[in-house]
Coordinates of C-alpha atoms and ligand atoms in Angstrom, one line a residue:
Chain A
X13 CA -50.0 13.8 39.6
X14 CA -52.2 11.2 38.0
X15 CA -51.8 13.0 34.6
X16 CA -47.9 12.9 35.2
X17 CA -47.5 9.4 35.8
X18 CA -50.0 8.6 32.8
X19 CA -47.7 11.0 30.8
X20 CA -44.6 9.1 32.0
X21 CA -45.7 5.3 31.3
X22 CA -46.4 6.6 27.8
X23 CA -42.5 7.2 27.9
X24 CA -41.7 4.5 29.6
X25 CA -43.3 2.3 27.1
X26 CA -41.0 4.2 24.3
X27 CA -38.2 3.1 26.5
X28 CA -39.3 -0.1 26.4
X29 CA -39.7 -0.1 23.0
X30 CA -36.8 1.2 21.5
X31 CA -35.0 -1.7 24.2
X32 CA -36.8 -4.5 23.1
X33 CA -36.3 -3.8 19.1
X34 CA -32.8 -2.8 20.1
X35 CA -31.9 -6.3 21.3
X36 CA -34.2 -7.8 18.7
X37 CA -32.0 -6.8 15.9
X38 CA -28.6 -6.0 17.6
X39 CA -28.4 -9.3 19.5
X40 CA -28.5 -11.7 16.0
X41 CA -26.5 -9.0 14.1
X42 CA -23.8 -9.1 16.8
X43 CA -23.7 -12.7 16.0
X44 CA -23.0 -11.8 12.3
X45 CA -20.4 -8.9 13.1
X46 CA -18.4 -11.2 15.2
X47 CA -18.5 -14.1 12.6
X48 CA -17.3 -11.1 9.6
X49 CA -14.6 -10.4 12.7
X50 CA -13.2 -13.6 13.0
X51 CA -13.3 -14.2 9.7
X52 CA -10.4 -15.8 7.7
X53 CA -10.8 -13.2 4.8
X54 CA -8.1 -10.0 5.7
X55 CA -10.6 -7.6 4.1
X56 CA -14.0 -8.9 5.9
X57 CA -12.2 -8.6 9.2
X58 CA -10.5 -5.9 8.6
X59 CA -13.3 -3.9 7.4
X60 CA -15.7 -5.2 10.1
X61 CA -13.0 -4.3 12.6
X62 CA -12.9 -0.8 10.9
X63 CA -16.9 -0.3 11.7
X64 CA -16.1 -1.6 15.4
X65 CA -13.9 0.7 16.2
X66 CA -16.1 3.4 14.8
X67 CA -19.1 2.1 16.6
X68 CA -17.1 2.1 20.3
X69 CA -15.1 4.5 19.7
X70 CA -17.0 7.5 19.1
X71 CA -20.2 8.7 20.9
X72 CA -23.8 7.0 20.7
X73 CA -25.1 10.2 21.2
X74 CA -23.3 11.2 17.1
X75 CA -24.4 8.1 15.6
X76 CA -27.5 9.0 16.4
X77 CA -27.7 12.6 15.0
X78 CA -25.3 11.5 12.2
X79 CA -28.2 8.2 11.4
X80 CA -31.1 11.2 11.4
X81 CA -29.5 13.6 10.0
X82 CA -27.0 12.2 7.2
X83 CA -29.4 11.0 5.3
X84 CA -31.0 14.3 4.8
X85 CA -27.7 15.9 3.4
X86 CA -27.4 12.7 1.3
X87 CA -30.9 11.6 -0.3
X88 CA -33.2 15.0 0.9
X89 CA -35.4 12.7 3.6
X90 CA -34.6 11.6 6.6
X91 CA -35.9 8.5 8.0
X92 CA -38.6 9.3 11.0
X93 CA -37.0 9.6 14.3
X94 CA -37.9 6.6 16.1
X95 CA -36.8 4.1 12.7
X96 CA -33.8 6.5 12.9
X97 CA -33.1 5.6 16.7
X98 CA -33.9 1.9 16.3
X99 CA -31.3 2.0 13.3
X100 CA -28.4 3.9 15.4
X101 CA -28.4 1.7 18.7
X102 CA -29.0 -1.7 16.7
X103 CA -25.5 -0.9 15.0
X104 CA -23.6 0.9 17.7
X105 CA -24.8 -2.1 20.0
X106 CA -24.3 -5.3 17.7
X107 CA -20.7 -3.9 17.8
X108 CA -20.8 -4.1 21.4
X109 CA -22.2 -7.6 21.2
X110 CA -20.3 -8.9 18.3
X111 CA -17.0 -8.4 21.0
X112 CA -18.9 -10.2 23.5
X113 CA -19.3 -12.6 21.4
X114 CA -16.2 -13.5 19.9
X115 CA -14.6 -13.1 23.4
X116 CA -16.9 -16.2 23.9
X117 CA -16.7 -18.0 20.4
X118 CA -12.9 -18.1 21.2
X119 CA -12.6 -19.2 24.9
X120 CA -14.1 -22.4 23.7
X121 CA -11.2 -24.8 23.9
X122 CA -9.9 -25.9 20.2
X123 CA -9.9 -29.4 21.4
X124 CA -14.0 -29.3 21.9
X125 CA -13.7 -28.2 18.4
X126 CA -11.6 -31.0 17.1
X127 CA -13.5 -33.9 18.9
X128 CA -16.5 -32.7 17.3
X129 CA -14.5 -32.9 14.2
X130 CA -13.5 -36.5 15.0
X131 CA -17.1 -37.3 15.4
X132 CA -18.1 -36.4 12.4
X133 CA -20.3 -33.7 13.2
X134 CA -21.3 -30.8 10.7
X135 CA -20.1 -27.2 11.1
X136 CA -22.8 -25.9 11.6
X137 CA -24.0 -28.5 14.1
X138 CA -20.8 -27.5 15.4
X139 CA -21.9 -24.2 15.9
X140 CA -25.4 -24.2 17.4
X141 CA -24.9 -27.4 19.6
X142 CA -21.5 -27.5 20.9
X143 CA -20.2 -24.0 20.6
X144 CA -23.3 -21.4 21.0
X145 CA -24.7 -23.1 24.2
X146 CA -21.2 -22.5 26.1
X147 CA -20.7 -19.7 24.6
X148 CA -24.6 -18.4 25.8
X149 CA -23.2 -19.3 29.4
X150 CA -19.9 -18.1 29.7
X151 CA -21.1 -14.5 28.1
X152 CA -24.2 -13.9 30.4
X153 CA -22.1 -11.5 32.8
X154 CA -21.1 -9.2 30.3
X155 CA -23.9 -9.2 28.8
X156 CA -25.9 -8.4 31.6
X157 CA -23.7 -5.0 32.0
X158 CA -24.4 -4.1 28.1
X159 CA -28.3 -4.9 28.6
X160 CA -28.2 -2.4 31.5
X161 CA -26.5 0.1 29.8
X162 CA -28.7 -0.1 26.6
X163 CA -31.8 0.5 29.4
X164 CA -29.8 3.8 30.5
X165 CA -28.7 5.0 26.9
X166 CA -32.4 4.8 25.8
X167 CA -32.3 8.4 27.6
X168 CA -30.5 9.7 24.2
X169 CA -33.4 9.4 22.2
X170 CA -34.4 12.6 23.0
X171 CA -31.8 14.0 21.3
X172 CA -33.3 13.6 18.4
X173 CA -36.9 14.5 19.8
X174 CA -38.0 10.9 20.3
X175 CA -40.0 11.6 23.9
X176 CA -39.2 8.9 25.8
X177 CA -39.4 8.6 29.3
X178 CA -36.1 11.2 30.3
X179 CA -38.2 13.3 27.9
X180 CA -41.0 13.5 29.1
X181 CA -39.8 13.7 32.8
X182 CA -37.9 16.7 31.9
X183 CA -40.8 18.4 29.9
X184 CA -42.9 17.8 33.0
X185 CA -39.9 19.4 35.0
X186 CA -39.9 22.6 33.0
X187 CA -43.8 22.9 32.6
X188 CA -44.4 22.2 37.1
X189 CA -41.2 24.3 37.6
X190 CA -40.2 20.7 39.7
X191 CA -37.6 18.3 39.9
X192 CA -39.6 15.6 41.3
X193 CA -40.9 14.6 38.1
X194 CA -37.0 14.0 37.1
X195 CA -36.4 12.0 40.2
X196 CA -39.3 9.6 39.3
X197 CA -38.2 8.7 36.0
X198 CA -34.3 7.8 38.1
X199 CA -36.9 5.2 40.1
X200 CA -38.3 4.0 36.9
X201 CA -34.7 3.1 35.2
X202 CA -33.8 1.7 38.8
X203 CA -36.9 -0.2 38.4
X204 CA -36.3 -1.9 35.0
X205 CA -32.8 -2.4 35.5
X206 CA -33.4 -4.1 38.5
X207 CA -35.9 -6.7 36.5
X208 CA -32.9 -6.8 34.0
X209 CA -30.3 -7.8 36.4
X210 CA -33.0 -10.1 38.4
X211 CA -33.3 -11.9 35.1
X212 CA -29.9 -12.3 33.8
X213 CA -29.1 -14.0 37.4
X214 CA -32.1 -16.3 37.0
X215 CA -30.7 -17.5 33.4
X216 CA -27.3 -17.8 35.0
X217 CA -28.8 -19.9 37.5
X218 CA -30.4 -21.9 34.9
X219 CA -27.2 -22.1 33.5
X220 CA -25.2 -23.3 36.5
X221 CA -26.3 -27.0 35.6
X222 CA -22.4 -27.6 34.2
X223 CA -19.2 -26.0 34.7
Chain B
X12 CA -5.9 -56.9 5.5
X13 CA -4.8 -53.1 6.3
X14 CA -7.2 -51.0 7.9
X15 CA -5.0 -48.0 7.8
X16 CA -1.9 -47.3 4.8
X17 CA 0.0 -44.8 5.4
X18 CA 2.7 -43.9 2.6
X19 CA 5.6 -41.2 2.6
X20 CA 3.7 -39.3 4.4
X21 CA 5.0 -35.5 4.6
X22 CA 4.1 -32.6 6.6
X23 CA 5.6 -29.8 7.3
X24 CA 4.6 -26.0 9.6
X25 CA 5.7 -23.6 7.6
X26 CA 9.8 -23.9 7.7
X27 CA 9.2 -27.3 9.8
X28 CA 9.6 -30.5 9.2
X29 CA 7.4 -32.4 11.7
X30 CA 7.1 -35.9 9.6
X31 CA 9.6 -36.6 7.0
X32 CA 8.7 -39.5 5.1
X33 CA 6.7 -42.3 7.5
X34 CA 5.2 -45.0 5.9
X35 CA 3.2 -48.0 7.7
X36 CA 0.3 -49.8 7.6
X37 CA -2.2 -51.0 10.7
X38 CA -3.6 -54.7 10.4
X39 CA -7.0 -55.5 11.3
X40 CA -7.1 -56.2 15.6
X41 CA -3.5 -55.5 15.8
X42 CA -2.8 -52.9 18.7
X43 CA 0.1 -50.6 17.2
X44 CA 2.0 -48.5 19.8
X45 CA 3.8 -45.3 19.0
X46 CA 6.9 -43.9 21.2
X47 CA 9.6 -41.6 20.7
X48 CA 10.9 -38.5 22.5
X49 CA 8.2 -35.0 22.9
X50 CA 8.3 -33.3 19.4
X51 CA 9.3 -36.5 16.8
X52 CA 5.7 -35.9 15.5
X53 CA 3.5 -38.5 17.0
X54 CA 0.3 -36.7 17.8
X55 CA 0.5 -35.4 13.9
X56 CA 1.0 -38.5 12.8
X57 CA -2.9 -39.3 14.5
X58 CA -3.6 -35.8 13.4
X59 CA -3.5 -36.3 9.8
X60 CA -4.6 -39.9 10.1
X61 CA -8.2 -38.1 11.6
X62 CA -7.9 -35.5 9.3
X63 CA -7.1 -32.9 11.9
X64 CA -4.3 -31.8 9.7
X65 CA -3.9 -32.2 6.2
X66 CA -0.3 -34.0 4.7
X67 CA 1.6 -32.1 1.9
X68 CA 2.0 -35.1 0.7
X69 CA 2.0 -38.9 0.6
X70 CA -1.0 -41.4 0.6
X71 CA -3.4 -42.6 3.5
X72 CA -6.1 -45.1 2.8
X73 CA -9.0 -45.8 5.3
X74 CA -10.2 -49.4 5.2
X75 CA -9.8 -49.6 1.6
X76 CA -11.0 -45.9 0.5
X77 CA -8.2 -43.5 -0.2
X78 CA -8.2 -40.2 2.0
X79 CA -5.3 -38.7 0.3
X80 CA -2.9 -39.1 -2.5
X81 CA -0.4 -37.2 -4.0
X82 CA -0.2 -36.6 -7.7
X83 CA 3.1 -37.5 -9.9
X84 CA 3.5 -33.6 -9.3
X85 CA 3.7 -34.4 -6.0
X86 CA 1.0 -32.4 -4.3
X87 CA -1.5 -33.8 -2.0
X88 CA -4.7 -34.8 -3.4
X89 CA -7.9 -35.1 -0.7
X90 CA -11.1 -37.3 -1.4
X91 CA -14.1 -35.2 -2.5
X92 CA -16.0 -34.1 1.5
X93 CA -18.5 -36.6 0.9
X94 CA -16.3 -39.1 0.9
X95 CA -14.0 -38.1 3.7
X96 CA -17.0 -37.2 6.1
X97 CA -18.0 -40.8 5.9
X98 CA -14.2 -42.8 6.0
X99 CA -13.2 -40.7 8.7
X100 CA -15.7 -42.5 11.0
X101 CA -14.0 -45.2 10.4
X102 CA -11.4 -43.9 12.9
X103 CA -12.0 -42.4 16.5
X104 CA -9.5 -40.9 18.2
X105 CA -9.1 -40.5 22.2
X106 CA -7.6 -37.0 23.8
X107 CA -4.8 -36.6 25.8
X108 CA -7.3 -34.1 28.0
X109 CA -10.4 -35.9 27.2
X110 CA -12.4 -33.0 25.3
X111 CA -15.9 -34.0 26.6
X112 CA -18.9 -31.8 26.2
X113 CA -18.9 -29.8 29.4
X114 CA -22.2 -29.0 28.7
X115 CA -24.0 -32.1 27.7
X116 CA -24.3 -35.2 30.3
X117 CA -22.4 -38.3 30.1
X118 CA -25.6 -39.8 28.1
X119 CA -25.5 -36.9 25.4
X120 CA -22.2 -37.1 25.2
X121 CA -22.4 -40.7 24.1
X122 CA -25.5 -40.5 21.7
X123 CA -25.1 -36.8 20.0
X124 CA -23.2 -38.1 16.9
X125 CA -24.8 -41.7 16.8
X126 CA -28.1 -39.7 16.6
X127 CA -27.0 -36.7 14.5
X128 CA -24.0 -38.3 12.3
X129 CA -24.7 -42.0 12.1
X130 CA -29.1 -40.9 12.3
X131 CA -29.1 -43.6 14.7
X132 CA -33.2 -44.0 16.1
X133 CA -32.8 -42.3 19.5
X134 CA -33.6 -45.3 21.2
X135 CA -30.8 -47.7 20.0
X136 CA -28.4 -44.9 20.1
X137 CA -29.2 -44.5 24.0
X138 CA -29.1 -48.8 24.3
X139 CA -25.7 -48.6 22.5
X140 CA -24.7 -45.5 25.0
X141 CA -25.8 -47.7 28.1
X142 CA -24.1 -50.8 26.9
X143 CA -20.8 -49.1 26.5
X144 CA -21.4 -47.2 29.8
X145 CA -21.7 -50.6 31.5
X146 CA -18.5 -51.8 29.8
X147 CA -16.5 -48.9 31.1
X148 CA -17.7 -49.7 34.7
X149 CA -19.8 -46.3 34.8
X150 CA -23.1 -48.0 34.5
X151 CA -24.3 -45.0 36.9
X152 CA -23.1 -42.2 35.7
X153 CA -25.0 -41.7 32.2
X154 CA -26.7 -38.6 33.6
X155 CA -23.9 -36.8 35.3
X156 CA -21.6 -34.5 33.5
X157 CA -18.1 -34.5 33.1
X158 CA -17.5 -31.8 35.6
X159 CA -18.6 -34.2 38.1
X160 CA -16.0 -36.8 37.2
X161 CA -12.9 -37.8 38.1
X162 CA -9.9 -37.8 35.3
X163 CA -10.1 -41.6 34.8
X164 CA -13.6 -41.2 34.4
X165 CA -13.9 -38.9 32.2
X166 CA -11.1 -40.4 29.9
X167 CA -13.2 -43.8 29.9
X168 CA -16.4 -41.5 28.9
X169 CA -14.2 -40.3 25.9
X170 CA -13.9 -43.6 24.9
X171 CA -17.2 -44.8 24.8
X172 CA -17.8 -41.4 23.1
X173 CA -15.3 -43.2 20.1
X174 CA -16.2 -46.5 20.2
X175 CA -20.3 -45.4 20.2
X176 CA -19.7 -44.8 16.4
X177 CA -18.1 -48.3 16.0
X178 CA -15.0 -47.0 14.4
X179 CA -12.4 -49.8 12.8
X180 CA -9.8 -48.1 14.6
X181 CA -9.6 -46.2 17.6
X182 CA -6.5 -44.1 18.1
X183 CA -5.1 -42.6 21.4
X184 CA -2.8 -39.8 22.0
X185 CA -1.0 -40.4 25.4
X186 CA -4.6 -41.5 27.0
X187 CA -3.2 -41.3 30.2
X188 CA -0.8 -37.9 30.0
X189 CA -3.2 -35.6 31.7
X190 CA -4.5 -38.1 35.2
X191 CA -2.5 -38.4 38.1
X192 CA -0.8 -41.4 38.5
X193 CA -3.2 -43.6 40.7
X194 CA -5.8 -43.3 37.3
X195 CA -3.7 -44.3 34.9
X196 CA -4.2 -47.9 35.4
X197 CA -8.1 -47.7 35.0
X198 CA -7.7 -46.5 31.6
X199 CA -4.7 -48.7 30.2
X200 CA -7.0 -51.2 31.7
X201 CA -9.9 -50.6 29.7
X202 CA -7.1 -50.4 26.5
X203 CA -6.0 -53.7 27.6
X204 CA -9.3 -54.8 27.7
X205 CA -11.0 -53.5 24.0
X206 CA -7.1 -55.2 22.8
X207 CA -8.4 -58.4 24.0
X208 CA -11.7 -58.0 22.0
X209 CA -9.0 -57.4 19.2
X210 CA -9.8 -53.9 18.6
X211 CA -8.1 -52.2 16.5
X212 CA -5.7 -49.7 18.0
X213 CA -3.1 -47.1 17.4
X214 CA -1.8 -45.8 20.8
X215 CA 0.6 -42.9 21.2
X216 CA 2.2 -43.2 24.5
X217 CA 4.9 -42.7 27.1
X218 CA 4.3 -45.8 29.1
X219 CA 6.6 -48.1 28.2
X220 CA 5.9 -50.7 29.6
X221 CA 2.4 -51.1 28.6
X222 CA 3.4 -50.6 25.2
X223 CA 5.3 -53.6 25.3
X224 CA 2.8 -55.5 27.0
X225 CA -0.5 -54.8 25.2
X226 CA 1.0 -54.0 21.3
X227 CA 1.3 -56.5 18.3
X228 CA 3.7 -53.9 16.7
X229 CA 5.6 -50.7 18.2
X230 CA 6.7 -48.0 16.2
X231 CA 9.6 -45.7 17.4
X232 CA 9.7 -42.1 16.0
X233 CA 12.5 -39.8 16.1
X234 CA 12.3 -36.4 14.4
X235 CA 9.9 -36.9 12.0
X236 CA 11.0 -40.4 10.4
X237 CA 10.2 -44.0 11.9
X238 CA 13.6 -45.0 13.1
X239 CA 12.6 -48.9 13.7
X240 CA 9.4 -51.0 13.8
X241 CA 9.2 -54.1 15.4
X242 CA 7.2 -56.9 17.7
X243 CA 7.5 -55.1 21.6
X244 CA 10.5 -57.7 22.0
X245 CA 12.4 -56.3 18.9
X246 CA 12.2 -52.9 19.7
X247 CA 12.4 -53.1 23.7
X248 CA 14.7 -56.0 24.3
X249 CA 16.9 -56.2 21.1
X250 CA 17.4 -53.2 19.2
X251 CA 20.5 -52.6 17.6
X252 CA 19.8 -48.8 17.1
X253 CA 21.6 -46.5 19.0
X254 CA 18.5 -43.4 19.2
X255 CA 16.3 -46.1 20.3
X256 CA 18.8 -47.4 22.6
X257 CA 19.0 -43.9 23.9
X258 CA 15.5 -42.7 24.5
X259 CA 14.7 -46.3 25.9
X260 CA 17.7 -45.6 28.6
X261 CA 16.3 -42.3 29.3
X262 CA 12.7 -43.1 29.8
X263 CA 14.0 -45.9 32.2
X264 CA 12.5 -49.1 30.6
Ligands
LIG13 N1 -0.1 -26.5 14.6 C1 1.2 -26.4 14.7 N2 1.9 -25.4 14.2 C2 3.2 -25.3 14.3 N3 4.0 -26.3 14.8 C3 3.4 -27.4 15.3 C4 2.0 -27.5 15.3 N4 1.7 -28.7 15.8 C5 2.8 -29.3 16.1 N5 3.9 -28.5 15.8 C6 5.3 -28.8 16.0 O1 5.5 -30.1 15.4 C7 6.4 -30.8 16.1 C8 5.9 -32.2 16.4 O2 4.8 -32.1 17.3 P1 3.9 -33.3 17.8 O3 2.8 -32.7 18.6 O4 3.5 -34.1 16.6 O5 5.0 -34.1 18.6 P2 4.7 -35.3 19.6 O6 5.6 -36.4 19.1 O7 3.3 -35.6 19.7 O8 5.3 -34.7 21.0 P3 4.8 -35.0 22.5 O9 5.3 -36.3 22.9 O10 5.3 -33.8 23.2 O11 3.3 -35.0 22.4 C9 6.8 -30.0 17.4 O12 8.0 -29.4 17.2 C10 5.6 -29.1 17.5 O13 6.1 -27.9 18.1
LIG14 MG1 1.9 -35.4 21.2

């Protein structure tokens, strides 16, 4: 038993991992891919759009095989699995993000954006001080679905034989002929989702200063 | 000496024509009122004067510096940025539905562009901020935010937000439009009150009667083109035009 659960935390900690770089990349590209959305050239938002709508509408569990294994039709190597993983949810979720954001960037009332225009205040000051902080606010809800998601779709991995925690439950399952092993790593998503959704209330909290 | 020239001014959205040929030009401390019936162009008239919409073409000129002319070709020619980032301080301009910061307090609201436009030393910028605050009779409110403020307020926050900068001209579409009736009076006060400081002011509004009472000079717009210009008593008691005649009988002044 002790062996399992020392066997599992490793797993856990790949989890944990391949969330945190996830949302390290994804969360600033997001940013990016809903800027290249909204912007004013027709092709840049028509080709971002175009890589959207391929990123939500077909499988994460694809993109994945199709990021590790592409590459080896293509140039002969493939990337190792965990790079490959890291590179398939950080696109497949900054185009998740990048609709969160622009969702956000765009219920900011025009008329914030034209006093700050009035007052003589940069774009980009624009941007990080007047827009960014309301937008921060008003997305945190849907955010706080997608981050809870991403802690559930980390179970894909394995596809490509990165043993994360599902992994490794399931490898324990087969080896003790024993479900229970399964049934702990459901308590260990329950677990970190439930610090997730803890801390997205306590930043909306912190948020609740204005309205 | 002119603060603000305006000359054969055009602009149109795509197919149309929202001002047709206006021309003016705003004194220094003269309070300039603009009326006329919903659509005759007014709020793009301010628009283009802040440089929240560009002219086709036509000239504007900013306490001396020229914003916009138009070439013998007759297209529109714009200052270089630099130079229209810095004359169009010169002008503030107050919302119809206030546009505050819902995020930053009253205070921030007020020192944000003295600190990051004008690189005002925090510490004056905050003394200019509490100053105006006291002014507008909402000496206690610097750290609440606008949420927490009624319509009145809120509009009078707006305008210390403008006149923090120290702009030659402050401009107002219909300041009062968007508070219930009771408020109005608080703000056409404070109007009343920077006129008698001879501020200079261009005020877009609908109520007549405190055009006539607080302007130098009212302006009456109809469809794009500036149909007569007069003192308040020219325009409210003795016009001879038949459209002003008529939207004066219909607004009930
Ligand atoms: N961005 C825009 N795009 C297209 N048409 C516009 C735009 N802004 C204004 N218009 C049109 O231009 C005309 C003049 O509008 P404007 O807002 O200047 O009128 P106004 O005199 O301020 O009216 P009101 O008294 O209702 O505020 C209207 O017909 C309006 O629909
Ligand atoms: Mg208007």
């Amino acid at each position: 038993m002790g062996k399992l659960l020392m066997l599992m935390l490793e797993g856990t900690f790949t989890s944990l991992r391949i969330f945190f770089l996830t949302l390290l990349f994804a969360l600033p590209l997001g940013l990016l891919v809903a800027k290249g959305r909204m912007s004013r050239h027709r092709i840049i938002s028509s080709l971002v759009n175009g890589y959207i709508m391929i990123m939500r509408g077909t499988p994460l569990i694809l993109q994945l095989i199709f990021v590790y294994f592409a590459p080896y039709y293509i140039f002969g190597s493939s990337a190792d699995r965990f790079t490959a993983v890291i590179i398939a949810y950080v696109i497949n979720y900054a185009a998740y993000f990048a609709e969160i954001y622009r969702g956000g960037i765009q219920s900011i009332p025009q008329g914030q954006l034209e006093a700050s225009s009035v007052l003589g205040f940069s774009k980009i000051h624009t941007f990080s001080h007047i827009v960014m902080p309301q937008v921060v606010k008003r997305i945190m809800p849907a955010m706080g679905n997608e981050v809870i998601t991403l802690v559930k779709d980390t179970a894909l991995a394995q596809t490509i034989g990165v043993a994360e925690l599902f992994r490794v439950a399931q490898n324990a399952a087969a080896r003790e002929f024993s479900t229970m092993p399964i049934f702990i790593a459901g308590v260990f998503y329950f677990v970190m989702n439930a610090i997730v959704s803890k801390s997205f209330d306590r930043i909306e909290r912190k948020l609740d200063y204005y309205r | 000496m002119a603060v603000i020239t305006v000359e054969q001014v055009k602009k149109s959205f795509s197919t149309l024509e929202v001002l047709k040929d206006i021309s003016f030009s705003l004194e220094k401390g003269e309070v300039l009122s603009i009326i006329g019936p919903s659509g005759s162009g007014k709020s793009t008239l301010l628009r283009c004067i802040t440089n929240l919409e560009t002219v086709d073409s036509g000239t504007i000129t900013i306490g001396g510096d020229t914003l916009v002319t138009t070439t013998d070709q007759g297209s529109a020619v714009y200052a270089d940025k630099h130079t229209i980032s810095r004359i169009r301080l010169r002008v503030g301009l107050v919302f119809q539905n206030f546009n505050l910061f819902p995020h930053f307090s009253v205070m921030r609201n007020l020192t944000e562009a003295q600190i990051h436009v004008l690189k005002t030393p925090k510490d004056e910028a905050r003394q200019v901020a509490n100053e105006l605050l006291v002014k507008m009779g909402l000496a206690d409110k610097a750290t609440a935010y606008p949420y927490q403020l009624s319509g009145g307020q809120q509009q009078r926050v707006s305008i210390a937000r403008a006149l923090a900068l120290k702009p030659q001209v402050l401009c107002f579409d219909e300041p009062t439009s968007a508070l219930d009736p009771e408020l109005t009076g608080e703000i056409l006060a404070v109007i009343k009150e920077l006129a008698s400081e001879h501020m200079t002011m261009m005020v877009v509004t609908h109520e007549m009667a405190f055009a006539r009472d607080i302007s130098n000079r009212v302006i009456f717009m109809d469809d794009g083109l500036i149909v007569e210009q007069g003192s308040p008593e020219d325009v409210f008691a003795k016009t001879q035009n038949e459209r002003t005649k008529r939207f004066l009988n219909r607004f009930g002044s």
